[in-house]
Each structure stands twice: as structure tokens, then as C-alpha cells.
Amino acid sequence: MAKSYQAPRGTQDILPPVSDRWHHLESTFRKVCERYGYQEVRTPVFEESGLFARGIGDATDIVSKEMYVFEDRGGRSMALRPEGTAGIVRAFVEHKLAGEKSAWKVFYFMSIFRYERPQAGRYRQAHQVGVECFGPTGPDADAEVIALNMAWYRELGIRGHELRLNSLGCPVCRPSHRQALSEALSEVRGDLCPTCQGRMETNPLRVFDCKSAECQALVASAPSTVDYLCAECQSHFARLRDLLEAMELPYELAPRLVRGLDYYTRTAWEVKYSGLGAQDALCGGGRYDGLVEELGGPATPGIGFAAGIERALYALEQGGIEIPGRSARGTLVIGLDEESRRRALLLAESIRGHGLRAETDYFDRGLKAQMKQADRLGARWAVILGEDELKTGRAVVRDLESGDQSEVPIDDVPGWLDRA
Ligand code: AMP
């Protein structure tokens, strides 16, 4: 026997009928985004690895440990995208899309790649939906993007999730927070895990994100960013909170919330779902006012979020939420001998020409086996053609719900089904 292959660790095949569930999540997301005036964007699966190192931050786990980096045949260092924002910012800059007083609002569906330890809810090829909004500086845009994010979960019927909100400050107020944090951490330095000791030099804020319980306990009382916000960041955050309350979007303040990517400024949020166990983050987002400039573009603020599709699906399953099935129940056109099968194939084609779903059986089977097949397909109608039907020019159309049968001139069947 020839060697057989398995999908790589941490990846999965999305097969029917599960792919219907994916489609439902994605089409709901598209619908919600379009309501908010967003348009779809698609960018390459791989980019120069420097884009991510620069955009996300060298010291982040994503870049330093998890990125799929490879040298292409031209000797260039490339990486499979570990997240969506950096590539979209690259496209925004490359295509010179920045405009005075205008917003560029895009949404996406994409695979992301991270070399992580595969476990429940954590994949090496994961899938995200997300949006990015470039241009607006004010908190109104933050509130609207968060509202869009929550509208998707609401529309899907997911319940029991929690919006957690923080402000990370800006380049004006961050240095004083960083200093206070470094001072506080240096007192407990020896007790921090080796990774966090390293983080103290590169980006002490990331210590908040450490998974170790000891580090978590040590930073529980460390200075948080909200206590060091400058006047502008304070008023931005206050207005955002006021808007969320007015929109009746409940949230919890999460002063230790930092994100796994370095580019966030001011607003940061995540959505948690307790049914997910250790991988409880449904989604993460934030403002990244310095990123476009950092990646060579004109100073342009931005805000966005990315939400895991696998996690949203899991939350749907946990909540026992039924996904609407395939609505177009079609017709199986049954041919009982060679000539009728030929006619069945042509009739199925003209039914499809009316925009209706039609299939034929491929296996030279008798009536009984084909009727069973119609059942398996969930067909609404069976159209039967045999020697007699071809002679009289009239097909038998059976309503598989009621069991009623009608005789319909073969050429009229598509129109008849269309009206039915
Ligand atoms: P991030 O880009 O890390 O902020 O992730 C945004 C969201 O994507 C997370 O909240 C998860 O829902 C999802 N996600 C990120 N990485 C993975 C992964 N390796 N496997 C499954 N979902 C992921």
C-alpha cells in the first residue's frame, strides 16, 4: 500500500456538513459588517517576515516563537501571516489609501498561522474574522467597532460572553507607567519566571499577560495603565465608556488586560467566554494609532479586532445553538434506463437554469435505490423518467413531503418546480 498522509498537527479539515456551520458564521459576519459600511479586503497569506517583526513587535511571543518563517527560492525571508492587521496596514500604505477626513473600513476572513502547542481550541492554522477602521481618532469609532463586534455575537445567538475593556495609554503617558511598572517589578524580579525577567527589559507591560500563576499573583497589585493616563487618553476613555453604556453594551473594566501584540494604543478589549476552558478568548481588539506610521505610511490612526472562528463555533455548540440548515432543498431527477438517464441529466441542467437545485444519481441504480438517495440528499422533489414517461412526454413529479404525485410534461417541469 502506498503511504497515506495526515493533515499537519494543529490543522483541521473542514468537511461538509460542518462547513455549513462555517459558512453561517462567515455570512452572518459579512451581513453585520455591511450594515456598518465595511467592505471586504483580502491580502496575501505570506508577507516579508520583517513586516510582522516590525508591526507586531520583535519581543512578542507571536514573532519570536510562533511565526512560520521560511526562505523563498529567491533567498528572501518570508512568513505565513500570524495575524491580519500588519498585512492590511501594509496594503493601506502601499496603495496610498490615506485620505484627509475619510475612513477606510474593511473586514476580512482569513487563516492565520502560529507554531503553538496544539491543544483544544488552539490551532497552528486558525481562522479569524475581523475588521480594521483607518482614519478616525475619536472614541466614537472605538464604540462603533466594539458595537459591530458584539452585534456579530448577538446575531449568532451566542450568550454568556463578557466584554473586557482597558486603556493602554499613548506614547505621552506610557513612559511614566512603564517606569512605575519597572520599579514595582524590580522589587519582585527574582520571583518572576525567566521569561518575565526578560520581558522586564523588552516590554514590562507583557508581564501582565504571563500565564504563570506566580507571575499573575506578583503583578496583581502592580501599577496599571489606567492610573497613568494623560488627560487626552482619560477623556477618550471616559467618552468611550459613556457611549458603550448609552448603547447598552455591558463591559467589565480590565486594568490588567494587555494584548499579545505590541502595537495597541489607548483602547484594548477582549471578549471572553467561560465555556471555553483555558482558551477562553473569543476575540481581541484595540486601537493602533502609531502602526501605519511605523510601517512607513502617513500618520493615520486605526482600530480593529480579530475574532476566532473556531472559538465562535465552539461557543455556538456549547450554547446548543442550532444553525439554520441548507435552505435550498432540491430535486433529484431519476432516470431508469440509459436513455432516461440521458434525459434526466438534461432536465436537471434546465432546472438549474431556473436557479433551482437539482441533482442526478450517478450509479445506474433502480427506482428504489434512487428514492433512498433522494431521502439521503434531503430532496424536496423526485422527478422520475422511464421508458413510459419518455414515450408519453410526461414526467412523474413526486412531492417527497406529502407523497403526492403529479404528471407534468417533461419540458414544463422546471417551470412547474419554480412555481411550486
Ligand atoms: P489575537 O490575534 O491573538 O488577538 O487573537 C484573536 C482571536 O483569534 C483570539 O481571541 C482567538 O479567538 C483566536 N485565535 C488566536 N490564535 C488562535 C489559535 N492558535 N487557535 C485558535 N484560535 C486562535
Coordinates of C-alpha atoms and ligand atoms in Angstrom, one line a residue:
M1 CA 0.0 0.0 0.0
A2 CA 1.2 3.5 -0.8
K3 CA 2.0 5.8 2.1
S4 CA -1.0 7.7 3.3
Y5 CA -0.8 11.2 4.7
Q6 CA -2.4 13.1 7.6
A7 CA -3.2 16.8 7.9
P8 CA -0.3 18.5 9.7
R9 CA -0.6 18.8 13.5
G10 CA -2.7 21.7 14.7
T11 CA -4.6 21.9 11.4
Q12 CA -8.0 20.6 10.5
D13 CA -10.1 19.7 7.5
I14 CA -13.4 21.4 7.5
L15 CA -15.7 19.0 5.8
P16 CA -19.4 19.0 5.0
P17 CA -21.7 19.3 6.8
V18 CA -19.5 21.2 9.3
S19 CA -18.5 23.6 6.5
D20 CA -22.2 24.8 6.5
R21 CA -21.6 26.0 10.1
W22 CA -18.5 27.9 9.0
H23 CA -20.5 29.4 6.1
H24 CA -23.2 30.5 8.5
L25 CA -20.7 32.3 10.8
E26 CA -19.0 34.0 7.9
S27 CA -22.1 35.1 6.1
T28 CA -23.5 36.5 9.4
F29 CA -20.3 38.4 9.8
R30 CA -20.4 39.8 6.3
K31 CA -24.0 40.9 6.8
V32 CA -23.2 42.7 10.1
C33 CA -20.1 44.4 8.6
E34 CA -22.0 45.6 5.5
R35 CA -24.6 47.2 7.9
Y36 CA -21.8 49.2 9.3
G37 CA -20.5 50.2 5.9
Y38 CA -17.4 47.9 5.8
Q39 CA -16.1 46.3 2.6
E40 CA -14.1 43.1 2.3
V41 CA -10.3 43.0 1.9
R42 CA -8.1 40.1 1.0
T43 CA -4.3 40.2 1.4
P44 CA -1.6 37.6 0.8
V45 CA -1.2 34.6 3.1
F46 CA 2.6 35.3 3.3
E47 CA 4.5 38.6 3.5
E48 CA 8.1 39.6 4.1
S49 CA 8.8 38.4 7.7
G50 CA 10.2 41.9 8.5
L51 CA 6.7 43.3 8.2
F52 CA 5.5 41.2 11.2
A53 CA 8.7 41.7 13.2
R54 CA 8.3 45.5 12.8
G55 CA 4.5 45.7 13.0
I56 CA 3.7 43.2 15.8
G57 CA 6.9 43.6 17.7
D58 CA 10.1 41.5 17.9
A59 CA 9.7 40.7 21.5
T60 CA 6.2 39.3 21.3
D61 CA 5.7 35.5 21.5
I62 CA 4.0 35.6 18.2
V63 CA 7.0 36.9 16.3
S64 CA 9.8 35.5 18.5
K65 CA 8.5 31.9 18.9
E66 CA 5.5 31.2 16.8
M67 CA 5.9 32.6 13.4
Y68 CA 6.3 30.2 10.4
V69 CA 9.3 31.8 8.7
F70 CA 10.9 30.4 5.5
E71 CA 13.3 31.5 2.9
D72 CA 11.9 31.5 -0.5
R73 CA 13.8 30.4 -3.6
G74 CA 15.0 34.0 -4.1
G75 CA 16.6 34.0 -0.7
R76 CA 14.0 36.4 0.8
S77 CA 12.8 35.8 4.4
M78 CA 9.0 35.3 4.2
A79 CA 6.5 34.4 6.9
L80 CA 3.0 33.0 6.9
R81 CA 0.8 35.7 8.4
P82 CA 0.4 35.2 12.1
E83 CA -2.4 37.8 12.3
G84 CA -4.2 40.1 9.9
T85 CA -3.6 43.7 10.8
A86 CA 0.0 44.1 9.7
G87 CA -0.7 42.9 6.2
I88 CA -3.7 45.1 5.9
V89 CA -1.7 48.1 7.1
R90 CA 0.9 47.2 4.5
A91 CA -1.7 47.2 1.8
F92 CA -3.2 50.5 3.1
V93 CA 0.3 52.2 2.9
E94 CA 1.3 50.5 -0.4
H95 CA -1.9 51.6 -2.2
K96 CA -1.8 55.1 -0.6
L97 CA -5.3 54.9 0.7
A98 CA -4.9 57.5 3.5
G99 CA -7.1 60.5 2.8
E100 CA -8.0 63.6 4.8
K101 CA -11.1 63.3 6.9
S102 CA -12.0 59.9 5.5
A103 CA -12.2 56.5 7.0
W104 CA -11.1 53.2 5.2
K105 CA -13.3 50.5 6.7
V106 CA -12.6 46.9 5.8
F107 CA -13.4 43.4 7.0
Y108 CA -11.8 40.1 6.4
F109 CA -11.9 36.3 6.8
M110 CA -8.5 34.7 7.0
S111 CA -6.3 31.8 8.0
I112 CA -3.5 32.7 10.4
F113 CA -0.5 30.6 11.3
R114 CA 1.2 30.2 14.6
Y115 CA 3.5 27.5 15.7
E116 CA 1.9 26.9 19.0
R117 CA 1.4 23.8 21.1
P118 CA -1.8 22.3 19.6
Q119 CA -4.5 21.8 22.2
A120 CA -8.2 22.1 22.5
G121 CA -9.2 25.4 20.9
R122 CA -5.6 26.2 19.8
Y123 CA -4.6 25.5 16.2
R124 CA -1.5 26.1 14.1
Q125 CA -3.7 27.2 11.3
A126 CA -6.5 29.1 12.9
H127 CA -9.2 31.2 11.3
Q128 CA -10.3 34.7 12.1
V129 CA -12.8 37.2 11.0
G130 CA -12.0 40.8 11.8
V131 CA -12.3 44.5 10.8
E132 CA -10.0 47.4 10.6
C133 CA -11.0 51.1 10.5
F134 CA -8.3 53.6 9.5
G135 CA -8.7 57.3 9.9
P136 CA -10.9 58.3 12.8
T137 CA -9.1 59.4 16.0
G138 CA -12.1 59.8 18.3
P139 CA -13.7 57.4 20.7
D140 CA -16.9 57.3 18.6
A141 CA -15.1 55.0 16.2
D142 CA -14.0 52.7 19.1
A143 CA -17.5 52.5 20.3
E144 CA -18.8 51.6 16.9
V145 CA -16.2 48.9 16.2
I146 CA -17.0 47.3 19.6
A147 CA -20.7 47.5 18.8
L148 CA -20.1 45.7 15.5
N149 CA -18.0 43.1 17.3
M150 CA -20.8 42.5 19.8
A151 CA -23.5 42.6 17.1
W152 CA -21.9 39.6 15.4
Y153 CA -22.1 37.5 18.6
R154 CA -25.7 38.7 19.2
E155 CA -26.8 37.9 15.7
L156 CA -25.2 34.4 16.1
G157 CA -27.2 33.9 19.3
I158 CA -24.1 33.5 21.5
R159 CA -24.8 34.3 25.1
G160 CA -22.8 34.4 28.3
H161 CA -19.8 36.1 26.9
E162 CA -18.2 39.1 28.5
L163 CA -16.6 42.2 27.1
R164 CA -13.4 43.3 29.0
L165 CA -12.1 46.8 28.4
N166 CA -8.9 48.6 29.1
S167 CA -7.0 51.7 28.0
L168 CA -3.3 51.2 27.4
G169 CA -2.4 54.9 27.1
C170 CA -0.4 56.5 24.4
P171 CA 3.3 57.5 23.8
V172 CA 2.7 60.5 26.0
C173 CA 1.6 58.6 29.1
R174 CA 3.2 55.2 28.6
P175 CA 6.7 56.2 29.7
S176 CA 5.6 57.2 33.2
H177 CA 3.6 54.0 33.5
R178 CA 6.5 51.9 32.2
Q179 CA 8.8 53.4 34.7
A180 CA 6.4 52.9 37.6
L181 CA 5.8 49.3 36.5
S182 CA 9.5 48.6 36.1
E183 CA 10.2 49.9 39.5
A184 CA 7.4 47.8 41.0
L185 CA 8.6 44.7 39.2
S186 CA 12.2 45.1 40.0
E187 CA 11.3 44.6 43.7
V188 CA 10.0 41.1 42.9
R189 CA 12.3 40.4 40.0
G190 CA 13.8 37.2 41.4
D191 CA 10.3 35.7 41.8
L192 CA 9.2 36.3 38.3
C193 CA 9.5 33.5 35.7
P194 CA 12.6 33.6 33.5
T195 CA 10.5 34.8 30.5
C196 CA 9.1 37.7 32.5
Q197 CA 12.6 38.6 33.7
G198 CA 13.4 39.0 30.0
R199 CA 10.2 40.9 29.4
M200 CA 11.1 43.4 32.0
E201 CA 13.9 44.6 29.7
T202 CA 12.0 44.5 26.4
N203 CA 8.4 45.3 27.3
P204 CA 7.4 45.1 31.0
L205 CA 3.7 45.5 30.1
R206 CA 3.8 42.0 28.7
V207 CA 4.4 40.6 32.2
F208 CA 0.6 41.2 32.7
D209 CA 0.0 38.7 30.0
C210 CA 2.1 35.9 31.6
K211 CA 0.2 32.6 32.0
S212 CA 2.2 31.6 35.1
A213 CA 0.1 31.8 38.3
E214 CA 3.1 33.1 40.3
C215 CA 3.7 36.0 37.9
Q216 CA 0.0 36.7 37.8
A217 CA -0.1 37.0 41.6
L218 CA 3.0 39.2 41.6
V219 CA 1.6 41.7 39.2
A220 CA -1.9 41.7 40.7
S221 CA -1.0 44.9 42.6
A222 CA 1.4 46.4 40.1
P223 CA 0.5 49.8 38.7
S224 CA -2.0 49.6 35.9
T225 CA -2.1 51.8 32.7
V226 CA -5.4 53.4 33.5
D227 CA -3.9 55.0 36.6
Y228 CA -1.3 56.8 34.4
L229 CA -3.4 58.0 31.5
C230 CA -2.7 61.5 30.3
A231 CA -5.6 64.0 30.1
E232 CA -6.4 63.2 26.4
C233 CA -6.3 59.4 27.0
Q234 CA -8.5 59.9 30.0
S235 CA -11.2 61.8 28.1
H236 CA -11.0 59.4 25.2
F237 CA -11.6 56.5 27.6
A238 CA -14.4 58.3 29.5
R239 CA -16.3 59.1 26.3
L240 CA -15.9 55.6 25.1
R241 CA -17.3 54.2 28.3
D242 CA -20.2 56.7 28.2
L243 CA -21.0 55.6 24.6
L244 CA -20.9 51.9 25.5
E245 CA -23.2 52.5 28.4
A246 CA -25.6 54.5 26.2
M247 CA -25.6 51.7 23.6
E248 CA -26.4 49.3 26.4
L249 CA -23.2 47.3 25.8
P250 CA -22.2 45.9 29.2
Y251 CA -18.5 45.6 29.8
E252 CA -16.1 45.0 32.6
L253 CA -13.1 47.1 33.3
A254 CA -9.9 45.0 33.0
P255 CA -7.0 47.1 34.1
R256 CA -4.5 44.2 33.6
L257 CA -5.7 43.5 30.0
V258 CA -2.8 43.8 27.6
R259 CA -2.8 42.2 24.2
G260 CA -0.3 39.8 22.6
L261 CA 0.7 42.3 20.0
D262 CA 2.7 45.4 20.8
Y263 CA 1.0 47.9 18.5
Y264 CA -2.0 48.8 20.6
T265 CA -2.6 52.3 22.0
R266 CA -5.4 53.6 24.2
T267 CA -8.4 51.2 23.8
A268 CA -7.9 47.5 24.1
W269 CA -10.6 44.9 24.6
E270 CA -11.3 41.2 24.5
V271 CA -14.3 39.1 24.7
K272 CA -14.2 36.1 27.0
Y273 CA -16.5 33.1 27.0
S274 CA -16.3 31.0 30.2
G275 CA -17.4 27.8 28.5
L276 CA -14.1 27.6 26.5
G277 CA -11.8 26.5 29.3
A278 CA -8.2 27.7 29.2
Q279 CA -8.6 29.1 25.6
D280 CA -11.4 31.4 26.7
A281 CA -10.7 34.4 24.4
L282 CA -13.3 34.7 21.7
C283 CA -11.8 37.8 20.3
G284 CA -9.4 40.7 20.8
G285 CA -9.2 44.2 19.5
G286 CA -7.8 47.6 20.1
R287 CA -6.6 50.9 18.7
Y288 CA -3.3 51.2 16.9
D289 CA -2.6 54.8 16.3
G290 CA 1.1 54.5 15.6
L291 CA 1.1 51.4 13.4
V292 CA 0.6 53.0 9.9
E293 CA 3.4 55.4 10.5
E294 CA 5.6 52.6 12.0
L295 CA 5.1 50.7 8.7
G296 CA 6.1 53.6 6.5
G297 CA 2.8 55.4 5.9
P298 CA 1.5 58.8 6.8
A299 CA 0.4 59.2 10.5
T300 CA -3.1 57.6 10.5
P301 CA -4.9 56.2 13.5
G302 CA -6.6 52.8 13.3
I303 CA -8.7 50.5 15.3
G304 CA -9.8 46.9 14.7
F305 CA -10.4 43.4 16.1
A306 CA -9.9 39.8 15.2
A307 CA -12.2 37.0 16.4
G308 CA -11.5 33.3 16.2
I309 CA -13.9 31.4 14.0
E310 CA -13.2 28.0 15.7
R311 CA -13.9 29.6 19.1
A312 CA -17.1 31.2 18.0
L313 CA -18.2 27.8 16.6
Y314 CA -17.4 26.1 19.9
A315 CA -19.4 28.7 21.8
L316 CA -22.3 28.0 19.5
E317 CA -22.0 24.3 20.2
Q318 CA -21.7 24.9 24.0
G319 CA -24.8 27.1 23.9
G320 CA -26.7 24.4 22.0
I321 CA -27.5 26.9 19.3
E322 CA -28.9 25.4 16.1
I323 CA -27.6 26.7 12.9
P324 CA -30.1 27.1 10.1
G325 CA -29.8 24.2 7.7
R326 CA -29.3 24.4 4.0
S327 CA -32.5 26.2 2.8
A328 CA -32.5 25.1 -0.8
R329 CA -33.9 21.6 -0.7
G330 CA -33.8 20.5 -4.3
T331 CA -34.9 17.9 -6.7
L332 CA -33.4 14.5 -7.6
V333 CA -34.1 13.7 -11.3
I334 CA -34.3 10.0 -11.6
G335 CA -33.6 8.2 -14.9
L336 CA -34.5 4.5 -15.0
D337 CA -32.6 3.3 -18.1
E338 CA -29.8 4.6 -20.3
E339 CA -32.0 6.9 -22.5
S340 CA -34.0 8.2 -19.5
R341 CA -30.7 8.9 -17.6
R342 CA -29.6 11.0 -20.5
R343 CA -32.8 12.9 -20.4
A344 CA -32.6 13.2 -16.6
L345 CA -29.2 14.8 -16.9
L346 CA -30.5 17.4 -19.4
L347 CA -33.6 18.1 -17.4
A348 CA -31.5 18.6 -14.2
E349 CA -29.5 21.1 -16.2
S350 CA -32.6 23.1 -17.2
I351 CA -34.0 23.0 -13.6
R352 CA -30.6 24.6 -12.5
G353 CA -31.1 27.1 -15.3
H354 CA -34.2 28.3 -13.4
G355 CA -31.9 28.9 -10.4
L356 CA -33.1 25.8 -8.5
R357 CA -31.1 23.0 -7.0
A358 CA -31.2 19.7 -8.9
E359 CA -29.1 16.5 -8.8
T360 CA -29.0 13.2 -10.6
D361 CA -27.9 9.8 -9.4
Y362 CA -24.6 8.6 -10.8
F363 CA -24.8 4.9 -10.2
D364 CA -27.1 3.2 -12.7
R365 CA -29.5 2.1 -9.9
G366 CA -33.1 1.1 -9.8
L367 CA -36.0 3.3 -8.7
K368 CA -36.0 2.1 -5.0
A369 CA -32.3 2.8 -4.5
Q370 CA -32.6 6.2 -6.2
M371 CA -35.6 7.1 -4.0
K372 CA -33.5 6.3 -1.0
Q373 CA -30.8 8.6 -2.4
A374 CA -33.4 11.4 -2.7
D375 CA -34.1 10.9 1.0
R376 CA -30.4 11.0 1.9
L377 CA -30.0 14.2 0.0
G378 CA -32.9 15.7 1.8
A379 CA -34.5 16.4 -1.6
R380 CA -38.0 18.0 -1.7
W381 CA -39.0 16.6 -5.1
A382 CA -38.2 13.5 -7.1
V383 CA -38.8 13.6 -10.9
I384 CA -39.0 10.2 -12.4
L385 CA -38.2 9.4 -16.0
G386 CA -38.5 5.9 -17.5
E387 CA -39.4 4.3 -20.8
D388 CA -43.1 5.1 -20.4
E389 CA -42.5 8.7 -19.4
L390 CA -40.3 9.3 -22.4
K391 CA -43.0 7.8 -24.7
T392 CA -45.8 10.0 -23.3
G393 CA -43.5 13.0 -22.8
R394 CA -44.8 13.4 -19.2
A395 CA -42.6 13.0 -16.1
V396 CA -43.8 11.8 -12.7
V397 CA -43.1 14.5 -10.1
R398 CA -43.3 13.3 -6.6
D399 CA -43.6 15.6 -3.6
L400 CA -41.4 13.9 -1.0
E401 CA -43.0 15.7 1.8
S402 CA -46.7 14.8 1.1
G403 CA -46.1 11.8 -1.1
D404 CA -48.4 13.3 -3.8
Q405 CA -47.6 12.6 -7.4
S406 CA -48.3 14.7 -10.5
E407 CA -47.7 14.1 -14.1
V408 CA -46.1 17.1 -15.8
P409 CA -44.9 17.5 -19.4
I410 CA -41.1 17.0 -19.3
D411 CA -40.3 20.4 -20.8
D412 CA -42.6 22.1 -18.3
V413 CA -41.0 20.5 -15.2
P414 CA -38.5 23.4 -14.5
G415 CA -41.3 26.0 -14.7
W416 CA -43.6 23.8 -12.6
L417 CA -41.0 23.4 -9.9
D418 CA -40.3 27.1 -10.0
R419 CA -43.9 27.8 -9.3
A420 CA -44.4 25.1 -6.7
Ligands
AMP1 P1 -5.1 37.6 18.6 O1 -4.7 37.8 17.1 O2 -4.0 36.8 19.3 O3 -5.6 38.8 19.3 O4 -6.3 36.5 18.5 C1 -7.6 37.0 18.3 C2 -8.5 35.8 18.4 O5 -8.2 34.8 17.5 C3 -8.4 35.1 19.8 O6 -9.2 35.7 20.7 C4 -8.9 33.7 19.4 O7 -10.3 33.6 19.4 C5 -8.4 33.5 18.0 N1 -7.1 32.8 18.0 C6 -5.8 33.3 18.0 N2 -4.9 32.3 17.9 C7 -5.6 31.1 17.8 C8 -5.2 29.8 17.7 N3 -3.9 29.4 17.6 N4 -6.2 28.8 17.6 C9 -7.5 29.2 17.6 N5 -7.9 30.4 17.7 C10 -7.0 31.4 17.8

